Amino acid sequence: MKTRIVFTLSICLLLAAACAPAPAAGPESWQTYSNPAGFSIRYPGTWTKEEVPQQAGDMYQTVSLKGTEGGVDLHWGVGFGGACPQGYTTVKVAEGELPACYSKNADGTELWAQINKELATTSFSAEARTNNAQQASHDLVLQVLSTLSFSK
């Protein structure tokens, strides 16, 4: 009888462990992207980094960081700015806050654009977005932005 109870409990524990969601990777498993223009950012190890080819006429370069939750595009060069009819908010970065043009779509996805900063030798701009309306995606994208730092 005792063996049967131990066996049953063992099976239950194994099933519970198999059905439990995998723990989210913490910032200690994140990667760092550093750019010689004078900025760096940390992002989850599950995200990918893509250097976007420059198009004819582009006066800037882009690196895109993407995950299932959303992404952050980093641009450096010239030609940033524009109107923000939705209105500005601020986003937290490593050394304080930067203004951002914020919008929320009907499906609940969010976009923070025109996150601009003048660097010593070039201009910087970023945009961040969620891929779904989940609070966890919102929080993770803003957490990634909060690691953005500038060295020049």
XYZ file of N, CA and C in Angstrom, residues 42-142:
303
model
N 20.716 45.699 -24.163
C 20.636 44.269 -23.809
C 19.279 43.740 -24.246
N 19.257 42.468 -24.654
C 18.019 41.860 -25.133
C 18.010 40.379 -24.791
N 16.820 39.780 -24.678
C 16.732 38.367 -24.289
C 17.501 37.449 -25.243
N 18.105 36.416 -24.678
C 18.847 35.450 -25.472
C 17.980 34.708 -26.472
N 16.661 34.726 -26.274
C 15.750 34.058 -27.208
C 15.437 34.929 -28.421
N 15.802 36.205 -28.376
C 15.566 37.108 -29.496
C 16.690 36.968 -30.518
N 16.430 37.412 -31.743
C 17.437 37.391 -32.795
C 17.870 38.812 -33.119
N 19.094 38.928 -33.606
C 19.639 40.211 -34.057
C 19.838 40.123 -35.561
N 19.319 41.109 -36.271
C 19.455 41.142 -37.720
C 19.974 42.511 -38.147
N 21.073 42.506 -38.886
C 21.573 43.747 -39.467
C 20.831 43.949 -40.777
N 20.013 44.990 -40.844
C 19.152 45.240 -41.995
C 19.988 45.899 -43.093
N 19.975 45.332 -44.312
C 20.749 45.945 -45.398
C 20.262 47.360 -45.699
N 21.220 48.230 -45.961
C 20.895 49.614 -46.295
C 20.285 49.660 -47.694
N 19.197 50.382 -47.838
C 18.544 50.559 -49.134
C 19.141 51.769 -49.844
N 19.056 51.781 -51.161
C 19.551 52.923 -51.929
C 18.866 54.193 -51.436
N 19.634 55.202 -51.162
C 19.090 56.469 -50.694
C 18.984 56.580 -49.180
N 19.095 55.455 -48.467
C 19.059 55.525 -47.004
C 20.282 56.271 -46.496
N 20.061 57.104 -45.523
C 21.157 57.848 -44.917
C 21.378 57.368 -43.479
N 20.912 56.153 -43.213
C 21.071 55.582 -41.888
C 21.205 54.069 -42.003
N 21.674 53.451 -40.921
C 21.801 52.001 -40.828
C 20.861 51.505 -39.734
N 20.497 50.214 -39.811
C 19.532 49.652 -38.871
C 19.965 48.265 -38.404
N 19.782 48.023 -37.113
C 19.866 46.685 -36.528
C 18.523 46.426 -35.876
N 17.971 45.247 -36.142
C 16.664 44.885 -35.611
C 16.811 43.731 -34.626
N 16.242 43.902 -33.442
C 16.206 42.863 -32.407
C 14.769 42.375 -32.330
N 14.563 41.050 -32.497
C 13.196 40.538 -32.596
C 12.989 39.304 -31.733
N 11.805 39.262 -31.112
C 11.383 38.095 -30.364
C 9.896 37.866 -30.574
N 9.355 36.821 -30.001
C 7.924 36.555 -30.162
C 7.080 37.629 -29.488
N 7.635 38.290 -28.476
C 6.894 39.310 -27.740
C 6.841 40.642 -28.475
N 7.878 40.928 -29.253
C 7.973 42.211 -29.942
C 9.371 42.425 -30.453
N 9.764 43.692 -30.583
C 11.092 43.964 -31.090
C 11.490 45.410 -30.904
N 12.766 45.664 -31.168
C 13.339 46.995 -31.092
C 14.227 47.177 -32.315
N 14.005 48.255 -33.060
C 14.847 48.604 -34.194
C 15.717 49.790 -33.798
N 17.012 49.682 -34.046
C 17.984 50.706 -33.706
C 18.532 51.289 -35.006
N 18.489 52.606 -35.140
C 18.939 53.291 -36.349
C 19.997 54.320 -35.972
N 20.996 54.498 -36.833
C 21.961 55.556 -36.646
C 22.360 56.107 -38.011
N 22.541 57.427 -38.037
C 22.830 58.133 -39.278
C 22.173 59.500 -39.231
N 21.503 59.884 -40.332
C 20.801 61.168 -40.388
C 19.412 60.956 -40.974
N 18.542 61.941 -40.739
C 17.211 61.912 -41.334
C 16.103 61.457 -40.403
N 16.260 61.664 -39.109
C 15.239 61.240 -38.158
C 14.367 62.415 -37.738
N 13.172 62.106 -37.310
C 12.253 63.140 -36.838
C 10.895 62.940 -37.465
N 10.071 63.951 -37.381
C 8.733 63.877 -37.942
C 7.678 64.225 -36.921
N 6.457 64.259 -37.398
C 5.332 64.613 -36.532
C 4.882 63.403 -35.723
N 4.214 63.700 -34.630
C 3.658 62.649 -33.778
C 2.228 63.037 -33.408
N 1.274 62.749 -34.305
C -0.102 63.169 -34.039
C -0.723 62.518 -32.800
N -0.245 61.324 -32.424
C -0.811 60.629 -31.262
C -0.344 61.245 -29.948
N 0.804 61.918 -29.986
C 1.336 62.536 -28.781
C 2.530 61.779 -28.230
N 3.359 62.511 -27.515
C 4.574 61.939 -26.958
C 4.367 61.456 -25.536
N 5.180 60.484 -25.190
C 5.323 60.001 -23.826
C 6.826 59.896 -23.597
N 7.253 59.334 -22.507
C 8.671 59.079 -22.304
C 8.872 57.594 -22.060
N 10.064 57.111 -22.415
C 10.447 55.736 -22.101
C 11.715 55.785 -21.271
N 11.813 54.862 -20.345
C 12.982 54.779 -19.475
C 14.114 54.129 -20.257
N 15.298 54.739 -20.175
C 16.525 54.157 -20.711
C 17.525 54.121 -19.561
N 18.700 53.562 -19.792
C 19.649 53.360 -18.694
C 20.025 54.660 -17.976
N 20.126 55.760 -18.712
C 20.542 57.029 -18.092
C 19.404 58.019 -17.939
N 18.188 57.573 -17.750
C 17.068 58.495 -17.561
C 15.896 58.162 -18.452
N 15.395 59.174 -19.162
C 14.231 58.986 -20.029
C 14.450 59.706 -21.351
N 13.786 59.192 -22.395
C 13.791 59.848 -23.700
C 12.353 59.976 -24.175
N 12.034 61.040 -24.915
C 10.687 61.154 -25.478
C 10.463 60.082 -26.546
N 9.213 59.656 -26.673
C 8.841 58.658 -27.676
C 7.434 58.953 -28.166
N 7.220 58.789 -29.442
C 5.892 58.906 -30.037
C 5.180 57.574 -29.789
N 4.094 57.595 -29.049
C 3.416 56.363 -28.621
C 2.083 56.196 -29.329
N 1.814 54.961 -29.751
C 0.490 54.641 -30.294
C 0.108 53.225 -29.898
N -1.192 53.022 -29.768
C -1.739 51.699 -29.454
C -2.770 51.370 -30.519
N -2.599 50.221 -31.162
C -3.492 49.805 -32.240
C -4.771 49.169 -31.696
N -5.757 49.018 -32.556
C -7.044 48.429 -32.163
C -6.875 47.006 -31.624
N -5.861 46.286 -32.115
C -5.640 44.909 -31.647
C -4.857 44.845 -30.338
N -4.505 46.007 -29.779
C -3.803 46.058 -28.499
C -2.295 46.099 -28.614
N -1.744 45.933 -29.826
C -0.298 46.046 -29.976
C 0.116 47.497 -29.815
N 1.353 47.702 -29.377
C 1.829 49.041 -29.069
C 3.087 49.377 -29.860
N 3.301 50.663 -30.085
C 4.478 51.150 -30.804
C 5.012 52.397 -30.111
N 6.320 52.392 -29.849
C 7.030 53.557 -29.351
C 8.024 53.918 -30.450
N 7.861 55.077 -31.083
C 8.713 55.475 -32.207
C 9.396 56.804 -31.900
N 10.303 57.178 -32.770
C 11.024 58.449 -32.647
C 11.700 58.609 -31.286
N 12.328 57.541 -30.836
C 13.127 57.601 -29.607
C 14.505 58.081 -30.055
N 14.691 59.393 -30.074
C 15.853 59.998 -30.715
C 16.840 60.568 -29.708
N 18.129 60.575 -30.135
C 19.182 61.185 -29.322
C 20.332 61.556 -30.250
N 20.877 62.737 -30.037
C 22.060 63.150 -30.784
C 23.287 62.558 -30.103
N 24.122 61.881 -30.881
C 25.369 61.330 -30.372
C 26.524 62.211 -30.843
N 27.735 61.908 -30.421
C 28.891 62.752 -30.732
C 29.131 62.876 -32.236
N 28.969 61.779 -32.969
C 29.314 61.809 -34.400
C 28.145 61.492 -35.318
N 26.972 61.199 -34.772
C 25.824 60.821 -35.592
C 24.539 61.003 -34.789
N 23.423 60.756 -35.434
C 22.126 60.779 -34.743
C 21.666 59.348 -34.512
N 20.871 59.165 -33.481
C 20.343 57.854 -33.106
C 18.826 57.935 -33.058
N 18.164 56.857 -33.476
C 16.719 56.748 -33.351
C 16.364 55.287 -33.129
N 15.329 55.058 -32.357
C 14.869 53.688 -32.119
C 13.356 53.655 -32.188
N 12.837 52.473 -32.460
C 11.406 52.232 -32.324
C 11.236 50.839 -31.734
N 10.233 50.705 -30.902
C 9.971 49.440 -30.234
C 8.500 49.102 -30.412
N 8.194 47.810 -30.438
C 6.808 47.396 -30.666
C 6.539 46.074 -29.964
N 5.285 45.892 -29.620
C 4.837 44.589 -29.128
C 4.193 43.845 -30.291
N 4.221 42.524 -30.222
C 3.593 41.697 -31.263
C 2.218 41.197 -30.864
N 1.822 41.482 -29.619
C 0.507 41.063 -29.129
C 0.098 42.006 -28.007
N -1.095 41.800 -27.481
C -1.626 42.704 -26.458
C -1.350 42.235 -25.030
N -0.520 41.232 -24.861
C -0.256 40.698 -23.526
C 0.603 41.657 -22.704
N 0.256 41.793 -21.435
C 1.006 42.666 -20.527
C 2.465 42.238 -20.433
N 2.727 40.929 -20.462
C 4.103 40.436 -20.364
C 4.939 40.927 -21.551
N 4.357 41.014 -22.735
C 5.081 41.518 -23.907
C 5.377 42.998 -23.746
N 4.384 43.757 -23.307
C 4.556 45.191 -23.024
C 5.721 45.393 -22.055
N 5.695 44.635 -20.950
C 6.710 44.785 -19.912
C 8.098 44.412 -20.430
N 8.196 43.336 -21.215
C 9.497 42.896 -21.710
C 10.088 43.902 -22.694
N 9.290 44.415 -23.608
C 9.791 45.396 -24.573
C 10.295 46.638 -23.839
N 9.550 47.105 -22.854
C 10.011 48.271 -22.087
C 11.242 47.941 -21.243
